[in-house]
Coordinates of C-alpha atoms in Angstrom, one line a residue:
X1 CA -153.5 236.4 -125.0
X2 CA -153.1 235.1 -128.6
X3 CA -155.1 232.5 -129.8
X4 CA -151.9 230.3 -130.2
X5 CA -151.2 231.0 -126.7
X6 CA -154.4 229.7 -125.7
X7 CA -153.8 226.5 -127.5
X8 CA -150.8 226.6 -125.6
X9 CA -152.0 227.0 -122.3
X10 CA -155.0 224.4 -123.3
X11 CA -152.2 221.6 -124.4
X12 CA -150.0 222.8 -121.1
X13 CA -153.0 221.6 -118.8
X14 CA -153.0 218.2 -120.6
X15 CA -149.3 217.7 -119.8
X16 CA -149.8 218.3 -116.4
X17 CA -151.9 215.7 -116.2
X18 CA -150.2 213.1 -118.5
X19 CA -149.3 210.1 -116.1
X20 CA -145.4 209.7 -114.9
X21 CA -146.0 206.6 -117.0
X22 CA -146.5 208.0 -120.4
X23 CA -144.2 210.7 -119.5
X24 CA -141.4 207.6 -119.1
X25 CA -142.5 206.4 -122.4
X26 CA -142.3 209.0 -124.1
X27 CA -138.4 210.0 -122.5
X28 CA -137.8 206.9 -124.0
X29 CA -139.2 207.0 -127.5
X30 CA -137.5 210.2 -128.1
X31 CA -134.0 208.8 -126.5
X32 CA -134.4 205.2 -128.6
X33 CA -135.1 207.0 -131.5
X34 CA -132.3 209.6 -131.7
X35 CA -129.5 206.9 -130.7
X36 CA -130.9 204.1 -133.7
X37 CA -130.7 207.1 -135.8
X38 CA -127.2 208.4 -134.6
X39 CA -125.8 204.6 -134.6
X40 CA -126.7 204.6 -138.4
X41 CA -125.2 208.1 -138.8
X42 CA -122.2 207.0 -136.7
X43 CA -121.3 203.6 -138.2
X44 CA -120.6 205.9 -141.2
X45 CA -118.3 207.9 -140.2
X46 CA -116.5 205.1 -138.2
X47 CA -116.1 203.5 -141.5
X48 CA -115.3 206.4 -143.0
X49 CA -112.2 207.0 -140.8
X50 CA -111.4 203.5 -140.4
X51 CA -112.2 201.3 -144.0
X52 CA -113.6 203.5 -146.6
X53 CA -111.0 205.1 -148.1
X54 CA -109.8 201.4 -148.9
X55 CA -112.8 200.2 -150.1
X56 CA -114.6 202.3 -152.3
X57 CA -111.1 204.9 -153.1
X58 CA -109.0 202.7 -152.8
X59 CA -106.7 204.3 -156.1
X60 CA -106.7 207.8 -155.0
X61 CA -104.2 206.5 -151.6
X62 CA -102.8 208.6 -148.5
X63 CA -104.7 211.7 -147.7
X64 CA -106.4 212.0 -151.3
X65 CA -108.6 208.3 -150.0
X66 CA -109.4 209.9 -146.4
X67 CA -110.8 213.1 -148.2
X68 CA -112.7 211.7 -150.8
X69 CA -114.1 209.4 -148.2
X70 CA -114.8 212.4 -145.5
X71 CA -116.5 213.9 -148.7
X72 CA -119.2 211.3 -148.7
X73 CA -119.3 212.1 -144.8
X74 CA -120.1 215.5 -145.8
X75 CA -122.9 214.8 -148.3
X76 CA -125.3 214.1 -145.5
X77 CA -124.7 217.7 -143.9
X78 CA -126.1 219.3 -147.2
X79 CA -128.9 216.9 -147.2
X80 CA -130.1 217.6 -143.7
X81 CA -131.4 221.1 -144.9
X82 CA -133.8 219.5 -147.3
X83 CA -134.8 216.9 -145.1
X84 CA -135.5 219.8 -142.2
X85 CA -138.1 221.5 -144.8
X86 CA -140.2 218.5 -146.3
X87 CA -139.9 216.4 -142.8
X88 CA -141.0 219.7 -141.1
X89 CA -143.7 220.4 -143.3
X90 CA -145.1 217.0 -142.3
X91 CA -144.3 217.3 -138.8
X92 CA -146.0 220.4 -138.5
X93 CA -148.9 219.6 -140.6
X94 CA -149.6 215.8 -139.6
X95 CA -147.8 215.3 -136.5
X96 CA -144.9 214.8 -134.8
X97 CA -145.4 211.1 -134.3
X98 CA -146.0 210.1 -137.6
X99 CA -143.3 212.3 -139.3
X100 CA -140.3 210.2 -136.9
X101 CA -141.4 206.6 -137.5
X102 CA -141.0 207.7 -141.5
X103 CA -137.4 209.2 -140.4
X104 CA -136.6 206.1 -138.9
X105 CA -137.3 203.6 -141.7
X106 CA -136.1 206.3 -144.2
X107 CA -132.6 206.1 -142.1
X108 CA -133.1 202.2 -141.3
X109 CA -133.0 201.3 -144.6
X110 CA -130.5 203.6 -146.0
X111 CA -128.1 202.5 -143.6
X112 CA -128.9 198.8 -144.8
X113 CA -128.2 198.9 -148.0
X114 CA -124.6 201.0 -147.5
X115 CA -123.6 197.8 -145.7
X116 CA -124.9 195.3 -149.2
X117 CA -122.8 198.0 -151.6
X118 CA -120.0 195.8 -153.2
X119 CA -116.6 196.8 -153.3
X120 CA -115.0 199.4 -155.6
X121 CA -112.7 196.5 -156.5
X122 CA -116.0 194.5 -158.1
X123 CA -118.2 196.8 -159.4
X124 CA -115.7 200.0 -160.4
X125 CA -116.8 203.6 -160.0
X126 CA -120.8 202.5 -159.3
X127 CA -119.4 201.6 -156.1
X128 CA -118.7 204.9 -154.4
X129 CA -121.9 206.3 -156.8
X130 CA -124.5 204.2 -154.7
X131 CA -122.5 205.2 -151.3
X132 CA -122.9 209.0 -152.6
X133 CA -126.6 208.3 -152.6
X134 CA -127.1 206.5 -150.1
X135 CA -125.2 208.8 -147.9
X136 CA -127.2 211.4 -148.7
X137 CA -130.7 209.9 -147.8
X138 CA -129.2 208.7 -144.5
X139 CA -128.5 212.4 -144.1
X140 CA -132.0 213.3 -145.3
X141 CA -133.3 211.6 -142.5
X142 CA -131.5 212.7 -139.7
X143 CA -133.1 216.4 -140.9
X144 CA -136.6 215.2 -139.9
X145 CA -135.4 213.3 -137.0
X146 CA -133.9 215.7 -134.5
X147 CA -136.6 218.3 -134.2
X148 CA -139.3 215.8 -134.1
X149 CA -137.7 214.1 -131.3
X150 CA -136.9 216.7 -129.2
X151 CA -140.4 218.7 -130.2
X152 CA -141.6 215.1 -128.8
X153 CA -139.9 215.7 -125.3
X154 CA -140.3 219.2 -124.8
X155 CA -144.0 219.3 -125.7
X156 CA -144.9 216.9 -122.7
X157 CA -142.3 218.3 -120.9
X158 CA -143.9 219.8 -117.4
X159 CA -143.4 223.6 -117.3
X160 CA -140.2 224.5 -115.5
X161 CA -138.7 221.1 -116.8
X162 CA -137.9 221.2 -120.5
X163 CA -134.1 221.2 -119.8
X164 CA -134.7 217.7 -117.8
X165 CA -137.0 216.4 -120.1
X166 CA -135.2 217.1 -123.7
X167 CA -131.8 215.4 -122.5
X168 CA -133.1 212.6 -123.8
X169 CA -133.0 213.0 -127.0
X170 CA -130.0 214.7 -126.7
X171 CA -128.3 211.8 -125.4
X172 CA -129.2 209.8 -127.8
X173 CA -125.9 210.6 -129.8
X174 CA -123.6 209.7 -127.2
X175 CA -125.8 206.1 -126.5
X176 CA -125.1 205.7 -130.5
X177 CA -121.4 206.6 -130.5
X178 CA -121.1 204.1 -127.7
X179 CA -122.9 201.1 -129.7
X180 CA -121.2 202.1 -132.8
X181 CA -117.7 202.0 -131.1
X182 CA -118.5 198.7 -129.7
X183 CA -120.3 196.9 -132.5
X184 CA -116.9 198.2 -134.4
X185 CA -114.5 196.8 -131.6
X186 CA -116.1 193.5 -131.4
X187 CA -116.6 193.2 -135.1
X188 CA -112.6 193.6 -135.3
X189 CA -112.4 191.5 -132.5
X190 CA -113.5 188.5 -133.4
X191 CA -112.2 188.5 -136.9
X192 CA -108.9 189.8 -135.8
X193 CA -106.7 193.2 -136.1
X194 CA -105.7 191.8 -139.9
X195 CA -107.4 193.9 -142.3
X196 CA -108.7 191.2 -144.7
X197 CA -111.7 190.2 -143.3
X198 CA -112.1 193.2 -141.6
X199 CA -112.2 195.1 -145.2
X200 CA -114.0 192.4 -146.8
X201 CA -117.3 192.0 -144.4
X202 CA -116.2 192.7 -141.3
X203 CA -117.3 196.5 -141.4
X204 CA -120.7 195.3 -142.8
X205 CA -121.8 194.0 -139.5
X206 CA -122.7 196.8 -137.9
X207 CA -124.6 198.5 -140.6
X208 CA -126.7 194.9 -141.2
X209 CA -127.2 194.7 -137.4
X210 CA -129.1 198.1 -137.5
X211 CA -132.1 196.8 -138.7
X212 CA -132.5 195.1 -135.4
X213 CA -132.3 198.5 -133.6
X214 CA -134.8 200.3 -135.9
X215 CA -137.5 197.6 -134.8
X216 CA -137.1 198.3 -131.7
X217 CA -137.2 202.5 -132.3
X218 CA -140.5 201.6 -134.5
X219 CA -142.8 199.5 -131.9
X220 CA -141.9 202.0 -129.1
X221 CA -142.7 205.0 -131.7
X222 CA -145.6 203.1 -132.7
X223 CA -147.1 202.9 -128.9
X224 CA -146.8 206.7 -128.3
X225 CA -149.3 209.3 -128.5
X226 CA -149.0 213.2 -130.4
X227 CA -148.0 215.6 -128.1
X228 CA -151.1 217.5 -126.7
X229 CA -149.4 221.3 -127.9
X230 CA -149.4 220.0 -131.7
X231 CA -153.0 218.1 -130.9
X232 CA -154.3 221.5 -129.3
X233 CA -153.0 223.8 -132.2
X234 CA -154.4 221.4 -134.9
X235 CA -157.9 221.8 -132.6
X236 CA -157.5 225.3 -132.7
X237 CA -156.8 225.8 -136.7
X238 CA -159.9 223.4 -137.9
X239 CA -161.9 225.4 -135.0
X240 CA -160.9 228.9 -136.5
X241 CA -160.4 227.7 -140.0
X242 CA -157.5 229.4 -140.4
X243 CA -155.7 229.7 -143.2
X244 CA -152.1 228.3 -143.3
X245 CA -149.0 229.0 -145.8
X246 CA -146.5 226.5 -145.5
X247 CA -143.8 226.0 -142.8
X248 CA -141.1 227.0 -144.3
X249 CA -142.4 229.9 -145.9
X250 CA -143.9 231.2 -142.1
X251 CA -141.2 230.0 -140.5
X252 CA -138.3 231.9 -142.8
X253 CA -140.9 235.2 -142.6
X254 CA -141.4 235.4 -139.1
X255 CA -138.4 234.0 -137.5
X256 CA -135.1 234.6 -139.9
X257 CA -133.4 235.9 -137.5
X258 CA -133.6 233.3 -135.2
X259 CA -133.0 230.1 -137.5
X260 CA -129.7 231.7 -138.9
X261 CA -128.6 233.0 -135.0
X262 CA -129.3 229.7 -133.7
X263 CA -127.7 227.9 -136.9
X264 CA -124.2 230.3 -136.1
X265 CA -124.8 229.2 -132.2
X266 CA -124.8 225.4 -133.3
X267 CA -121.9 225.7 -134.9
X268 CA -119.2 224.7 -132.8
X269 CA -121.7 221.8 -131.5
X270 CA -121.5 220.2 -134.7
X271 CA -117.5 221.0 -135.2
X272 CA -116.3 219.5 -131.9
X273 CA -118.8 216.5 -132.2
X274 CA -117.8 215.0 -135.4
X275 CA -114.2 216.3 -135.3
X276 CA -114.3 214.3 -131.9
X277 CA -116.6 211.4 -133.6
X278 CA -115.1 210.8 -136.5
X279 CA -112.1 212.8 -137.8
X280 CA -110.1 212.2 -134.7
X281 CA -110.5 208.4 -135.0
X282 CA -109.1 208.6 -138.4
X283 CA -106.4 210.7 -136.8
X284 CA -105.4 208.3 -134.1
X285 CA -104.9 205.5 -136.2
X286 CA -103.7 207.1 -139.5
X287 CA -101.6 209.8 -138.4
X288 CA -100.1 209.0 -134.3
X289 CA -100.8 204.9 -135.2
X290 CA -102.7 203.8 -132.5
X291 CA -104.4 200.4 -133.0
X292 CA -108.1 200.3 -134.1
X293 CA -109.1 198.8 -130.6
X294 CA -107.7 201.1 -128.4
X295 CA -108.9 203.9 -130.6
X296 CA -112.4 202.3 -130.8
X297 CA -112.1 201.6 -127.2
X298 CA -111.3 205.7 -126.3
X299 CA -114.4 206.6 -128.3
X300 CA -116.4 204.3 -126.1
X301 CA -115.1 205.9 -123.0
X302 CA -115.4 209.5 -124.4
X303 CA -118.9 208.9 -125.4
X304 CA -119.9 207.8 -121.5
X305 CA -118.2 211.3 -120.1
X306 CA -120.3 212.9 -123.1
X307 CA -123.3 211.6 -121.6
X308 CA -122.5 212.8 -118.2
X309 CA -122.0 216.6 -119.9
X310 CA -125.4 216.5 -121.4
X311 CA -126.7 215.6 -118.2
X312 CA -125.9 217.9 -115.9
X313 CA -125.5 221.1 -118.3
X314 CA -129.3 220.2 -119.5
X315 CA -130.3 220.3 -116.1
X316 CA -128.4 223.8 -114.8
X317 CA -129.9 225.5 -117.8
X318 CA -133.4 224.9 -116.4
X319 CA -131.5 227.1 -113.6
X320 CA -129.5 230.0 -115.3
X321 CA -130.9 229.8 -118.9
X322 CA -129.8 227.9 -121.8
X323 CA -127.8 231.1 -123.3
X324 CA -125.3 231.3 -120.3
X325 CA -124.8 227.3 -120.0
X326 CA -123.9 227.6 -124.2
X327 CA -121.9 230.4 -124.3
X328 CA -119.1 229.1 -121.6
X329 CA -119.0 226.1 -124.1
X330 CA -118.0 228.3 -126.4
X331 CA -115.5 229.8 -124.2
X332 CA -114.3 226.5 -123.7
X333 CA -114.0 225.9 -127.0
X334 CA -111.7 228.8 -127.7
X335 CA -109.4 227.6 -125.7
X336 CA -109.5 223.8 -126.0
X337 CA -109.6 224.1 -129.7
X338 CA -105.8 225.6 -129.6
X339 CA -104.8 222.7 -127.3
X340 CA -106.0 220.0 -128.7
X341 CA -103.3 219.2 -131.3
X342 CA -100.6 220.0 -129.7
X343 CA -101.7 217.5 -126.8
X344 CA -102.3 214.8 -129.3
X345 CA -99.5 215.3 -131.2
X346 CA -97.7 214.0 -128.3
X347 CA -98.0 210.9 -129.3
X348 CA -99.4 209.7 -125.6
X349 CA -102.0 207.3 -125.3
X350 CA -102.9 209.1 -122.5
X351 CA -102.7 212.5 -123.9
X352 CA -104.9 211.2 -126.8
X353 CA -107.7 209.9 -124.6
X354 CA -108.0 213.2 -122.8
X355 CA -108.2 215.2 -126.1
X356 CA -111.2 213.0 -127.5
X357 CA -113.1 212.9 -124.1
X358 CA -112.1 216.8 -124.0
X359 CA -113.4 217.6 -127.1
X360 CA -117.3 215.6 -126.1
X361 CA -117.1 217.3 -122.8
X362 CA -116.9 220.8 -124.3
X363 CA -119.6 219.9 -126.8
X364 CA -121.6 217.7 -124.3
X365 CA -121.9 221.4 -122.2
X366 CA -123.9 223.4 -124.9
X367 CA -125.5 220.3 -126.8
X368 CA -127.7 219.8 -123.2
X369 CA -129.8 222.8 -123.4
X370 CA -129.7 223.1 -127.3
X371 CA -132.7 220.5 -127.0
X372 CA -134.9 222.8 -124.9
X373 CA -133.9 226.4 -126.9
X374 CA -135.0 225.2 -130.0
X375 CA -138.0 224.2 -129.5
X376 CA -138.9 226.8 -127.3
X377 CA -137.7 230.0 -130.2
X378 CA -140.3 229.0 -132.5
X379 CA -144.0 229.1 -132.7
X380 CA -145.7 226.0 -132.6
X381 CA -147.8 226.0 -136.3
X382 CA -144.0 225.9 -137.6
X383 CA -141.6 224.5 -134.7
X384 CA -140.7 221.7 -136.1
X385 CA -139.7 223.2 -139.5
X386 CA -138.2 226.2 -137.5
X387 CA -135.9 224.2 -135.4
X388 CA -135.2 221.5 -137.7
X389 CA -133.8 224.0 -140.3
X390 CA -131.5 225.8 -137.9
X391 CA -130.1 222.8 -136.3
X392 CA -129.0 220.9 -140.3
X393 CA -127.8 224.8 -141.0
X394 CA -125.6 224.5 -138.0
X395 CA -125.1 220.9 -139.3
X396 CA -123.8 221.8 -142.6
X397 CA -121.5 224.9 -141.0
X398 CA -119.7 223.0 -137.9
X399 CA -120.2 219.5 -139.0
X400 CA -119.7 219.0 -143.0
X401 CA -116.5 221.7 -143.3
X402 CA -114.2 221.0 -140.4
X403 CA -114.1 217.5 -140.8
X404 CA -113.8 217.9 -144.7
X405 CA -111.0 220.5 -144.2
X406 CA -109.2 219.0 -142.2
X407 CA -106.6 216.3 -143.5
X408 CA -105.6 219.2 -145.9
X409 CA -105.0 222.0 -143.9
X410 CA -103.2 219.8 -141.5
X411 CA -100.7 218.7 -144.3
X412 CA -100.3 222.3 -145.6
X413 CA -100.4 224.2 -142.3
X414 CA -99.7 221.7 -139.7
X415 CA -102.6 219.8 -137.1
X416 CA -102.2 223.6 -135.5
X417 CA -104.4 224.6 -138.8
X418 CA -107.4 222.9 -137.2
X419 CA -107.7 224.3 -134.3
X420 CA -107.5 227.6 -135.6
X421 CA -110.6 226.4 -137.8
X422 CA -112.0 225.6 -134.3
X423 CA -111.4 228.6 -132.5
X424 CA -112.9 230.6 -135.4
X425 CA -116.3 228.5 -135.5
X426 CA -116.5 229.2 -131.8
X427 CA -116.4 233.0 -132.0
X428 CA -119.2 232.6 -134.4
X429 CA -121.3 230.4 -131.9
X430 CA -120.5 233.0 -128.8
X431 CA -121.5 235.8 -130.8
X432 CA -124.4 234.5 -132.1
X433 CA -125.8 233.0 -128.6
X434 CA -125.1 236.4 -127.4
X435 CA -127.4 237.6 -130.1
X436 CA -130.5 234.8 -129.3
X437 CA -132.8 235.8 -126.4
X438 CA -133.0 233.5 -123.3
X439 CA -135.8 231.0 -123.5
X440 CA -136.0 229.1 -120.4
X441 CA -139.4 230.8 -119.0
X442 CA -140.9 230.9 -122.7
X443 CA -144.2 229.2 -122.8
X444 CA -144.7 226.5 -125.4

């Protein structure tokens, strides 16, 4: 047995006898934290499909305003990269817990100041400068956030359990979605469908009201303890006085292979998510004209069935493997992907509610045991850089380029031209699951 195993096995016996108690409290830590950070993440690409384009592009018009405003969406993607490596170094080096209470007030305050930034129409071209830049530290946040949080879960997780126990983090996105939707709805609401007030403050509501929710993520952070595998290993390095290279450096030596398989395997996560999350809202009520409630009100809806996919595909991969439950999403995908369109561009109400819940159901199916694979690929002195790099690859892959693509191919080539984008991205995630070994018996 390696001497990282022992660690392992050392930190293993801990968890088993962690109390139900602080195995609750830390379900919840990982789930609160995930969803504040999401909500922030969310509310911006709500805004993006719903009031940016008018309010910080507002003389580009048409489809020039939605992709200079999905453009800012993107920004985050190719910050999550960076965030991955420097949060990852800390994670690995000082700890898991102290690496996600920075994440959150990194994100917290980001995602405050977006909803101060004055209009284009009062302070020019500075405007949609500051949201550039604030974009992109909201998006350097999220890249320390994800792996820490679900490193948090499956760490304590019981053996045999890690699929049960990392669904919580993993539903934090579809908890956010559903707050962000709502805040959204009643913001527009109670100030009325009109667009003035809405476009005036109206959309700054819900980006103000988040410092509220990062509070509440930081005193239940705060309460925690470090997972006994990273405590063990640190134990085990000062014992043997090891000497350690960095992360990302051991991380990219040992492991290529599996950061850029498991970034390919991600990929259609990220493409169905924020296609369903955000470029579909802007196509309900720009292109088919559906009210902003009703759409809002759909996401909400969507967002619950999302939850309910997590759930039960997290669980059966603790069953069959996470590989098998991931790959039929992606054979999902294939075919959804070509359907999606057409169904929408029906024109239903109906019709457009099914191809938004759809769309989360299919992701929902490999995003539940994507919190226990990562984790469990990579060795513990760099999981957290490890994981946290593949998942912002897959991030910057399936979740920056569709959505940024999309308004112009579907001009060009039709709404068909996206789901030909989709089906592609999907091949790339089946093949490179196919690649990945399963992971479901792997000791941590």
């Amino acid at each position: 047995m390696t001497t990282e195993s022992t660690a392992g096995a050392h930190a293993r016996e801990r968890v088993g006898r962690a109390s139900k108690a602080s195995l609750r409290r830390v379900a919840f830590a990982s789930c609160i934290g995930t969803t504040i950070e999401y909500y922030d993440f969310f509310i911006y690409g709500t805004a993006a499909a719903l009031v940016f384009p008018t309010v910080f592009f507002p003389a580009l018009g048409g489809t020039a305003s939605i992709v200079a405003s999905f453009a800012t969406f993107a920004v985050a993607f190719f910050a999550r990269p960076v965030g991955a490596m420097l949060f990852g170094y800390y994670g690995d080096r000082l700890g898991r817990k102290r690496t996600l209470v920075a994440t959150l007030l990194l994100m917290g305050v980001s995602t405050l100041l977006i909803g101060l930034i004055p209009s284009a129409a009062s302070i020019g071209v500075a405007a949609p400068i500051l949201l550039v830049l604030l974009r992109f530290a909201q998006g350097f946040a999220v890249g320390g956030e994800w792996a820490g949080a679900t490193l948090l879960a499956a760490e304590y997780a019981p053996p045999g359990k890690r699929g049960l126990f990392a669904i919580f983090p993993q539903l934090g996105p579809a908890f956010a979605f559903v707050l962000s939707c709502t805040t959204f709805l009643i913001t527009g609401t109670v100030l009325g469908d009109t667009n003035e007030a809405f476009l005036d403050y109206g959309w700054r509501i819900p980006f103000l009201f988040s410092t509220v929710l990062v509070g509440i993520g930081l005193y239940v952070r705060l309460a925690i303890e470090e997972t006994p595998v990273f405590r063990a290993n640190q134990t085990h390095a000062a014992q043997s006085g090891t000497a350690r290279s960095l992360p990302f450096v051991d991380a990219w030596r040992h492991q290529r292979t599996e950061i850029l398989l498991s970034a390919g395997a991600l990929a259609t996560v990220f493409s169905f998510f924020y296609m369903g999350t955000a470029y579909l809202i802007s196509y309900g009520t720009k292109a088919l004209g559906f009210s902003r409630p009703f759409v809002l009100a759909v996401g909400i809806g969507a967002a619950i069935v999302f939850a309910a996919a997590i759930i039960v595909s997290g669980l059966y991969s603790d069953r069959i493997g996470r590989r098998k439950v991931i790959m039929a999403s992606c054979a999902l995908a294939v075919v959804w992907a070509l359907a999606l369109f057409p169904l929408l561009d029906t024109r239903s109400p109906i019709a457009f509610a099914i191809g938004i819940g759809g769309t989360l159901i299919v992701m929902g199916v490999a995003y539940g045991p994507t919190g226990a694979l990562l984790p469990e690929l990579f060795q513990t002195r760099y999981r957290y850089t490890g994981a946290g790099l593949a998942y912002n690859l897959a991030g910057v892959l399936g979740g920056a380029i569709p959505p940024l693509l999309a308004a112009p191919l579907a001009d060009a080539f039709g709404s068909i031209a996206i789901g030909v984008l989709l089906v592609a991205l999907a091949v790339v995630s089946f093949v490179c699951t196919q690649r990945l070994v399963e992971t479901k018996d792997h000791a941590m």
